[in-house]
Amino acid sequence: MRVLTKKDVQAVYSMKDAIADDKIALAAYSKGDATVPLRTNIDIKPDNGQSLYMPGYAAGKEPALGVKIVSVYPNNIDKGLPSVPATMVSLNPKTGIVSAIIDGTYLTQLRTGALQGAATDLMANPDAKVATLIGTGGQAPTQLEAMLNVRQLTRVYVSDIDKDRAAKFAQDMTRRFGKQFKVEILPAVDLQKAIRASDIITSVTTSKQATFDAADVKPGAHINGIGAYTPQMHEIPAELVKQADIVIFDTMDGVLAEAGDMISPLKNGLVSKDQYSGELGQLINGDIKGRDSHDQITLFKAVGTAVLDVVVAEKILQAAAKADKGTTIDL
């Protein structure tokens, strides 16, 4: 069994790798080549937390099997701890024996950032230059990194309910990515103005109300809803769901079971189910159409799926084994 820390993963596996492998995973899922039960969510009400268990299996030439144990504790940010702590357990699909334990917190951040990166790559206008990132928690750095990897952005605004945290995040990310990607990263002093200027909008929050106004979204914008993952969460405006020309999910079953910002417009009759175009894997496989006009508003909604975890974890394990990274343990 190989134990891999965040540093071990970073040494052998990049965001570009993760974006490519997320596409492979979602294509397999939409083809029916994966077994992914809906995750089990346990509310930990006294501590404002949730514990989630996400098993999955992907078939094919390079099968992958595993389970991720992940929790969402928003108050951890104030404690200097990850708000989404997690551990990934990979198993050998041929024997069922545990083959790796991987830092699931970083894996979650990486594969979720890459999921948005894959959607942005496939759905946003090629000439997108300005973006807004809403939410500066543990997921935010890889969300930003993914956008920067798939589009030549010149400016990114960052917004958070805590203005000081947004300002610090912008400074930290400027040091980390500014020179590498030749991008200006600024706190969104005026969020409305930032949204109106943005070609790409990514919201990664657990907000129970919309994090921006649909009326401020310009023609041709691409929006990613990455944070809300329960029926009570509504970070994407309902009016935007109605307004969007193309609405694509990571998984149809997952989003319609868990994402309040997509469930409520459907339940309230604001949209009909046929306005939800399908899955990103179907777009990758050529089974549905994506953007065909510069002025179309496109929307991607994700709640996450274990197929991403098991595939990315298996690819990380292969790369780590080849480079002899991590700590090996004989059981």
Coordinates of C-alpha atoms in Angstrom, one line a residue, residues 67-291:
V67 CA -14.0 5.2 -1.7
K68 CA -13.5 8.8 -0.5
I69 CA -14.4 9.8 3.0
V70 CA -15.0 13.6 2.8
S71 CA -16.5 16.1 5.2
V72 CA -17.6 19.6 4.8
Y73 CA -17.1 21.8 7.8
P74 CA -17.4 25.5 6.8
N75 CA -16.4 26.7 10.3
N76 CA -13.0 25.1 9.9
I77 CA -11.8 28.1 8.0
D78 CA -11.9 30.2 11.2
K79 CA -9.8 27.5 12.9
G80 CA -7.1 27.5 10.2
L81 CA -8.2 24.0 9.1
P82 CA -9.4 22.7 5.7
S83 CA -13.1 23.3 5.3
V84 CA -13.3 20.0 3.2
P85 CA -11.1 17.4 4.9
A86 CA -10.9 14.1 3.2
T87 CA -9.1 10.8 2.7
M88 CA -9.1 8.7 -0.4
V89 CA -8.8 4.9 -0.2
S90 CA -7.9 3.3 -3.6
L91 CA -8.3 -0.5 -4.0
N92 CA -7.0 -2.9 -6.6
P93 CA -10.1 -3.6 -8.7
K94 CA -8.8 -7.1 -9.5
T95 CA -8.3 -8.2 -5.9
G96 CA -10.2 -5.7 -3.7
I97 CA -7.0 -5.1 -1.7
V98 CA -6.2 -1.5 -0.6
S99 CA -3.5 -0.1 -2.9
A100 CA -3.2 3.5 -1.7
I101 CA -4.3 6.0 0.9
I102 CA -4.1 9.5 -0.6
D103 CA -4.6 13.0 0.9
G104 CA -8.3 13.3 0.0
T105 CA -8.4 17.0 0.9
Y106 CA -6.0 17.9 -1.9
L107 CA -7.5 15.2 -4.2
T108 CA -11.0 16.8 -3.7
Q109 CA -9.6 20.3 -4.4
L110 CA -7.7 19.0 -7.5
R111 CA -10.4 17.0 -9.1
T112 CA -13.1 19.5 -8.4
G113 CA -11.0 22.4 -9.8
A114 CA -10.3 20.2 -12.8
L115 CA -14.0 19.4 -13.2
Q116 CA -14.7 23.1 -13.5
G117 CA -11.7 23.5 -15.8
A118 CA -13.0 20.7 -18.0
A119 CA -16.4 22.4 -18.2
T120 CA -14.9 25.8 -18.8
D121 CA -12.6 24.4 -21.5
L122 CA -15.6 22.8 -23.3
M123 CA -18.2 25.5 -22.8
A124 CA -16.7 29.0 -22.4
N125 CA -15.9 31.2 -25.3
P126 CA -12.3 30.7 -26.5
D127 CA -11.6 34.4 -26.3
A128 CA -12.7 34.8 -22.6
K129 CA -10.4 37.2 -20.8
V130 CA -12.1 38.3 -17.6
A131 CA -13.4 36.0 -14.8
T132 CA -14.9 36.3 -11.3
L133 CA -14.4 33.7 -8.6
I134 CA -16.9 33.8 -5.8
G135 CA -15.8 32.0 -2.6
T136 CA -12.3 31.9 -1.3
G137 CA -12.4 28.7 0.9
G138 CA -10.3 25.6 0.5
Q139 CA -11.6 24.8 -3.0
A140 CA -10.8 28.3 -4.4
P141 CA -7.1 28.0 -5.3
T142 CA -7.6 25.0 -7.6
Q143 CA -10.8 26.6 -9.1
L144 CA -8.7 29.6 -10.0
E145 CA -5.8 27.4 -11.2
A146 CA -8.1 25.4 -13.5
M147 CA -9.6 28.5 -15.1
L148 CA -6.1 29.9 -15.7
N149 CA -5.1 26.6 -17.3
V150 CA -7.9 26.5 -19.9
R151 CA -8.2 30.2 -20.9
Q152 CA -5.7 33.1 -21.3
L153 CA -7.3 35.3 -18.7
T154 CA -6.0 38.8 -18.1
R155 CA -8.0 39.6 -15.0
V156 CA -9.8 37.6 -12.3
Y157 CA -11.9 39.2 -9.6
V158 CA -12.3 37.3 -6.4
S159 CA -15.2 37.8 -4.0
D160 CA -16.1 36.5 -0.5
I161 CA -18.6 37.4 2.2
D162 CA -15.4 38.2 4.3
K163 CA -13.9 41.2 2.4
D164 CA -10.6 40.9 4.2
R165 CA -10.3 37.2 3.3
A166 CA -11.0 38.1 -0.3
A167 CA -8.2 40.7 -0.3
K168 CA -5.7 38.3 1.3
F169 CA -6.7 35.6 -1.2
A170 CA -6.1 37.9 -4.1
Q171 CA -2.7 38.8 -2.8
D172 CA -1.7 35.2 -2.1
M173 CA -2.9 34.0 -5.6
T174 CA -1.1 36.9 -7.3
R175 CA 2.1 35.7 -5.8
R176 CA 1.3 32.1 -6.8
F177 CA -0.2 32.5 -10.2
G178 CA 0.2 36.2 -11.3
K179 CA 3.5 36.0 -13.1
Q180 CA 3.1 32.4 -14.3
F181 CA -0.1 33.1 -16.1
K182 CA 0.4 36.9 -16.7
V183 CA -2.9 37.6 -15.0
E184 CA -4.1 40.4 -12.6
I185 CA -6.0 39.0 -9.6
L186 CA -8.0 41.5 -7.7
P187 CA -10.6 41.6 -4.9
A188 CA -14.1 42.4 -6.2
V189 CA -14.7 45.7 -4.5
D190 CA -17.9 46.0 -6.5
L191 CA -19.2 42.5 -7.3
Q192 CA -21.9 43.8 -9.6
K193 CA -19.4 45.5 -11.7
A194 CA -17.1 42.5 -11.7
I195 CA -20.0 40.2 -12.8
R196 CA -21.0 42.5 -15.6
A197 CA -17.4 42.5 -16.9
S198 CA -16.9 38.7 -16.7
D199 CA -16.7 36.2 -19.5
I200 CA -16.5 33.4 -16.9
I201 CA -18.2 33.3 -13.4
T202 CA -17.4 30.5 -11.0
S203 CA -19.2 30.3 -7.7
V204 CA -17.8 27.8 -5.1
T205 CA -19.8 28.4 -1.9
T206 CA -22.3 26.6 0.3
S207 CA -24.6 29.6 0.2
K208 CA -28.4 29.1 0.6
Q209 CA -29.1 32.1 -1.5
A210 CA -27.8 33.3 -4.9
T211 CA -24.3 34.7 -4.8
F212 CA -24.8 37.1 -7.7
D213 CA -27.6 38.7 -9.7
A214 CA -28.7 37.1 -13.0
A215 CA -29.4 40.5 -14.5
D216 CA -25.7 41.3 -14.3
V217 CA -24.6 38.4 -16.5
K218 CA -23.6 39.5 -19.9
P219 CA -24.4 37.7 -23.2
G220 CA -21.8 35.0 -24.0
A221 CA -20.8 34.4 -20.3
H222 CA -20.1 30.9 -19.0
I223 CA -21.1 30.2 -15.4
N224 CA -19.9 27.4 -13.2
G225 CA -21.9 26.4 -10.1
I226 CA -19.5 24.2 -8.1
G227 CA -20.3 24.7 -4.4
A228 CA -24.0 24.0 -3.6
Y229 CA -24.5 20.3 -3.1
T230 CA -27.7 19.9 -1.0
P231 CA -31.4 20.8 -1.7
Q232 CA -31.1 23.7 0.7
M233 CA -28.2 25.4 -1.1
H234 CA -28.9 27.9 -3.9
E235 CA -25.7 29.7 -5.0
I236 CA -26.9 30.0 -8.7
P237 CA -29.8 32.5 -9.3
A238 CA -33.0 30.7 -10.4
E239 CA -33.5 33.4 -13.1
L240 CA -30.1 32.5 -14.6
V241 CA -31.1 28.9 -14.8
K242 CA -34.1 30.0 -16.8
Q243 CA -32.1 32.5 -18.8
A244 CA -29.2 30.2 -19.8
D245 CA -29.1 28.8 -23.3
I246 CA -27.3 25.6 -22.4
V247 CA -27.4 23.9 -19.0
I248 CA -25.1 21.0 -18.5
F249 CA -24.4 18.9 -15.3
D250 CA -21.6 16.7 -14.2
T251 CA -24.1 13.9 -13.5
M252 CA -27.9 14.3 -14.1
D253 CA -28.9 11.9 -11.3
G254 CA -26.5 13.6 -8.8
V255 CA -27.5 17.2 -9.5
L256 CA -31.3 16.5 -9.6
A257 CA -31.0 14.6 -6.3
E258 CA -28.8 17.1 -4.5
A259 CA -28.4 20.6 -6.0
G260 CA -31.0 23.0 -4.6
D261 CA -30.2 25.7 -7.2
M262 CA -31.2 23.2 -10.0
I263 CA -34.0 21.3 -8.2
S264 CA -36.0 24.4 -7.1
P265 CA -36.4 26.1 -10.5
L266 CA -37.7 22.7 -11.8
K267 CA -40.0 22.1 -8.8
N268 CA -41.4 25.7 -9.0
G269 CA -42.1 25.4 -12.7
L270 CA -39.6 28.1 -13.7
V271 CA -37.9 25.6 -16.1
S272 CA -38.8 22.3 -17.5
K273 CA -36.5 19.2 -17.4
D274 CA -35.9 19.3 -21.1
Q275 CA -34.1 22.7 -20.6
Y276 CA -31.4 20.7 -18.8
S277 CA -29.3 19.7 -21.8
G278 CA -27.5 16.7 -20.3
E279 CA -24.1 15.7 -18.9
L280 CA -20.6 17.0 -19.5
G281 CA -19.6 13.4 -20.4
Q282 CA -22.3 13.3 -23.1
L283 CA -20.8 16.5 -24.5
I284 CA -17.4 14.9 -24.5
N285 CA -18.7 11.8 -26.2
G286 CA -20.5 13.9 -28.9
D287 CA -24.0 12.8 -27.8
I288 CA -25.2 16.4 -27.1
K289 CA -24.3 19.8 -28.5
G290 CA -22.5 22.6 -26.6
R291 CA -22.1 26.2 -27.4

